[in-house]
Tab-separated table of C-alpha atoms and ligand atoms in Angstrom:
chain	number	residue	atom	x	y	z
A	3	MET	CA	0.168	-9.906	5.494
A	4	TRP	CA	3.176	-8.241	3.759
A	5	ILE	CA	3.391	-8.042	-0.027
A	6	PRO	CA	6.029	-6.816	-1.759
A	7	GLN	CA	5.566	-5.418	-5.380
A	8	LEU	CA	8.048	-3.678	-6.887
A	9	SER	CA	7.088	-0.416	-8.511
A	10	PRO	CA	9.366	1.142	-11.281
A	11	ASN	CA	8.511	4.525	-10.386
A	12	PHE	CA	11.313	5.936	-7.762
A	13	GLU	CA	14.374	7.521	-7.530
A	14	PRO	CA	17.537	7.701	-5.121
A	15	ARG	CA	16.477	9.506	-1.639
A	16	GLN	CA	19.286	12.058	-0.946
A	17	GLU	CA	17.764	13.521	2.181
A	18	LEU	CA	16.319	12.207	5.448
A	19	VAL	CA	13.082	11.134	6.054
A	20	GLN	CA	11.086	13.725	7.648
A	21	TYR	CA	7.554	13.653	6.611
A	22	VAL	CA	5.036	10.769	6.149
A	23	VAL	CA	1.936	11.548	3.369
A	24	LEU	CA	-1.448	9.900	4.043
A	25	HIS	CA	-3.092	9.325	0.535
A	26	ALA	CA	-6.063	7.029	-0.362
A	27	MET	CA	-7.163	5.645	-3.901
A	28	ASN	CA	-10.526	4.847	-4.594
A	29	MET	CA	-10.719	2.961	-7.525
A	30	PRO	CA	-12.927	-0.154	-8.237
A	31	THR	CA	-10.424	-2.395	-7.266
A	32	THR	CA	-7.238	-2.678	-5.372
A	33	GLN	CA	-5.602	-4.426	-8.289
A	34	ASP	CA	-6.397	-1.629	-10.233
A	35	ALA	CA	-4.540	0.811	-7.628
A	36	LEU	CA	-1.722	-1.577	-7.576
A	37	ASN	CA	-1.411	-1.550	-11.490
A	38	MET	CA	-1.502	2.475	-11.914
A	39	LEU	CA	1.164	2.713	-9.157
A	40	CYS	CA	3.178	-0.244	-10.729
A	41	ASP	CA	2.834	1.286	-14.128
A	42	PRO	CA	6.089	2.899	-15.604
A	43	GLN	CA	3.554	5.071	-17.565
A	44	SER	CA	1.424	6.721	-14.813
A	45	LYS	CA	4.877	8.126	-13.156
A	46	VAL	CA	3.180	7.760	-9.780
A	47	SER	CA	4.000	5.456	-6.914
A	48	SER	CA	4.300	5.162	-3.216
A	49	HIS	CA	5.788	3.441	-0.721
A	50	TYR	CA	2.804	1.907	0.915
A	51	VAL	CA	-0.603	0.410	0.178
A	52	VAL	CA	-2.982	-0.693	2.947
A	53	ASP	CA	-5.980	-2.289	1.799
A	54	ARG	CA	-9.158	-2.564	3.624
A	55	ASP	CA	-8.477	-5.711	4.923
A	56	GLY	CA	-5.079	-4.684	6.333
A	57	THR	CA	-2.798	-6.240	4.360
A	58	VAL	CA	0.326	-4.069	3.351
A	59	TYR	CA	2.061	-3.830	0.201
A	60	GLN	CA	5.635	-2.219	-0.446
A	61	LEU	CA	6.057	-0.721	-3.958
A	62	VAL	CA	9.175	1.058	-3.142
A	63	SER	CA	11.874	0.949	-0.719
A	64	GLU	CA	12.145	3.513	1.844
A	65	ASN	CA	15.573	4.291	0.844
A	66	CYS	CA	14.343	5.919	-2.266
A	67	VAL	CA	12.127	8.384	-3.373
A	68	ALA	CA	8.504	7.412	-4.327
A	69	TRP	CA	6.378	10.035	-6.854
A	70	HIS	CA	3.231	10.320	-4.330
A	71	ALA	CA	2.988	14.089	-3.263
A	72	GLY	CA	3.829	16.154	-6.469
A	73	GLU	CA	3.586	19.872	-6.134
A	74	SER	CA	3.335	20.304	-2.593
A	75	ALA	CA	4.130	22.547	0.627
A	76	TRP	CA	3.994	22.527	4.387
A	77	GLY	CA	5.032	25.135	5.901
A	78	SER	CA	8.183	26.188	4.330
A	79	GLU	CA	9.051	22.805	2.895
A	80	LYS	CA	8.147	22.171	-0.752
A	81	ASN	CA	7.753	19.351	-2.979
A	82	LEU	CA	7.663	16.943	-0.071
A	83	ASN	CA	8.597	13.483	-2.445
A	84	ARG	CA	12.131	13.837	-1.785
A	85	ASN	CA	11.982	13.502	2.362
A	86	SER	CA	8.701	11.499	3.138
A	87	ILE	CA	7.042	8.541	2.722
A	88	GLY	CA	3.930	7.922	0.991
A	89	ILE	CA	1.313	5.627	2.446
A	90	GLU	CA	-1.975	5.077	0.308
A	91	LEU	CA	-4.899	3.661	1.568
A	92	ILE	CA	-7.649	1.967	-0.439
A	93	GLY	CA	-10.797	3.996	0.047
A	94	GLU	CA	-14.021	3.152	-0.749
A	95	PRO	CA	-14.698	2.923	-4.528
A	96	HIS	CA	-15.969	6.011	-6.396
A	97	LYS	CA	-16.424	7.519	-2.600
A	98	PRO	CA	-14.392	10.298	-1.985
A	99	ASP	CA	-15.283	10.940	1.585
A	100	GLY	CA	-15.987	7.075	2.558
A	101	THR	CA	-14.813	5.565	5.850
A	102	TYR	CA	-11.857	3.213	6.328
A	103	THR	CA	-11.684	0.148	7.945
A	104	GLU	CA	-10.774	-0.966	11.762
A	105	GLN	CA	-7.994	-3.368	10.154
A	106	GLN	CA	-6.298	-0.255	7.890
A	107	TYR	CA	-6.305	1.863	11.169
A	108	SER	CA	-4.541	-0.717	13.210
A	109	ARG	CA	-2.116	-1.578	10.688
A	110	LEU	CA	-1.716	2.008	9.874
A	111	LYS	CA	-0.914	2.803	13.644
A	112	VAL	CA	1.891	-0.067	13.353
A	113	LEU	CA	3.353	1.403	10.289
A	114	LEU	CA	3.628	4.911	11.695
A	115	THR	CA	5.091	3.464	14.883
A	116	SER	CA	8.032	2.064	13.037
A	117	LEU	CA	8.481	5.180	11.007
A	118	LYS	CA	8.429	7.429	13.697
A	119	ASN	CA	10.532	5.418	15.664
A	120	ARG	CA	12.849	5.062	12.938
A	121	TYR	CA	13.141	8.281	11.216
A	122	GLY	CA	11.779	10.392	14.784
A	123	ILE	CA	9.204	12.189	12.431
A	124	GLU	CA	7.560	14.815	14.463
A	125	PRO	CA	3.345	14.266	14.956
A	126	HIS	CA	3.119	17.556	13.016
A	127	ASN	CA	4.810	16.327	10.033
A	128	VAL	CA	2.576	13.680	9.550
A	129	VAL	CA	0.041	14.884	6.625
A	130	GLY	CA	-2.934	13.901	4.331
A	131	HIS	CA	-2.209	14.949	0.817
A	132	SER	CA	-5.009	17.808	0.669
A	133	ASP	CA	-3.024	19.367	3.629
A	134	ILE	CA	0.199	19.540	1.204
A	135	ALA	CA	-1.730	20.053	-2.011
A	136	PRO	CA	-4.594	21.571	-1.179
A	137	GLU	CA	-5.699	23.427	-4.462
A	138	ARG	CA	-4.723	19.990	-6.513
A	139	LYS	CA	-5.796	16.942	-3.971
A	140	THR	CA	-8.920	15.661	-1.824
A	141	ASP	CA	-7.189	12.887	-0.328
A	142	PRO	CA	-7.584	10.955	2.493
A	143	GLY	CA	-10.689	12.764	2.570
A	144	ALA	CA	-13.191	13.827	5.334
A	145	GLY	CA	-13.917	10.388	6.300
A	146	PHE	CA	-10.651	9.642	7.285
A	147	GLU	CA	-10.561	9.628	11.182
A	148	TRP	CA	-7.740	11.627	12.261
A	149	PHE	CA	-8.252	11.673	15.838
A	150	ARG	CA	-7.663	7.720	16.251
A	151	LEU	CA	-4.047	8.452	15.487
A	152	GLU	CA	-3.490	11.539	17.585
A	153	GLN	CA	-4.744	9.093	20.732
A	154	ASP	CA	-1.481	7.650	19.711
A	155	GLY	CA	0.723	10.516	19.309
A	156	LEU	CA	0.860	9.667	16.173
A	157	VAL	CA	-0.311	12.762	14.258
A	158	GLU	CA	-0.998	16.222	16.226
A	159	ARG	CA	-4.085	17.477	17.502
A	160	PRO	CA	-5.131	20.688	15.347
A	161	ASN	CA	-4.843	23.424	17.150
A	162	PHE	CA	-7.378	25.040	14.820
A	163	THR	CA	-10.875	24.843	14.065
A	164	GLU	CA	-13.263	26.090	10.867
A	165	HIS	CA	-13.154	29.298	12.022
A	166	THR	CA	-9.600	29.946	12.611
A	167	VAL	CA	-8.365	33.019	10.488
A	168	TYR	CA	-6.138	31.848	7.593
A	169	ALA	CA	-2.739	33.747	8.759
A	170	GLU	CA	-2.965	30.724	11.314
A	171	LEU	CA	-3.967	28.347	9.092
A	172	ASN	CA	-0.869	29.238	7.172
A	173	ASP	CA	1.521	29.503	9.974
A	174	TYR	CA	0.129	25.933	10.848
A	175	GLY	CA	1.570	24.686	7.350
A	176	TYR	CA	-1.261	24.788	4.821
A	177	GLN	CA	-0.170	26.713	1.949
A	178	GLY	CA	-2.366	28.097	-0.946
A	179	SER	CA	-5.485	30.000	-1.650
A	180	GLU	CA	-7.939	30.666	1.239
A	181	ALA	CA	-10.546	29.024	-0.164
A	182	ALA	CA	-8.792	25.704	-0.746
A	183	VAL	CA	-6.695	25.407	2.428
A	184	ARG	CA	-10.411	26.072	4.140
A	185	ARG	CA	-11.831	22.922	2.269
A	186	ALA	CA	-8.698	21.175	3.349
A	187	VAL	CA	-8.908	22.485	6.906
A	188	MET	CA	-12.780	21.085	7.007
A	189	ARG	CA	-11.767	17.498	5.500
A	190	ARG	CA	-9.023	17.115	8.412
A	191	LEU	CA	-11.360	18.195	10.771
A	192	GLY	CA	-14.009	15.420	9.484
A	193	ILE	CA	-16.400	17.890	7.936
A	194	LYS	CA	-17.872	16.555	4.981
A	195	PRO	CA	-18.773	19.300	2.484
A	196	PRO	CA	-21.934	18.942	0.328
A	197	ILE	CA	-20.116	17.913	-2.657
A	198	SER	CA	-17.063	16.537	-3.108
A	199	VAL	CA	-14.905	15.363	-6.247
A	200	LEU	CA	-12.492	12.748	-5.593
A	201	ASN	CA	-9.165	13.354	-6.960
A	202	PRO	CA	-6.321	11.167	-5.412
B	6	ZN	ZN1	-2.588	11.728	-2.993
């Protein structure tokens, strides 16, 4: 199902789309998440929301900039809102490293395939919020199974491990303090930390 629900939180897009940023919201209900993304006071939004049953909500036109990434960096690219599409996954309520459903992965594959075909997005440029804002964000969390998207060539298979030296992680794209980058790398590799605090 595809449900449009327009958010007032957007601005005109001036640049070509080159990135996709994956997020998660682990709020009590999907409606809570939609309300927040459509509340003019919140100043946040995303282009798409993929619910746990596979329903896709579109909140902002792809031709406009949604406010999902905030202060962010990937390689030399900074503040990725202007040239990215934001996709929020509805996570398990209050579980920052919770799992996602088969329906979500299958809808996400359809959506990413369409975006890749239409914008020529490189697999390296499909990133998690915690990859591009490791000091501030943890979503979509260590429970998100990136390898499912690697198999279809929609995201890049990481050429790093948790033991890779910081300079190489930096070259790969990660910006921020070594400690924060290492935590982001663990999440990307699906290694759950002992304690994790959600900050979507
Ligand atoms: Zn996020």
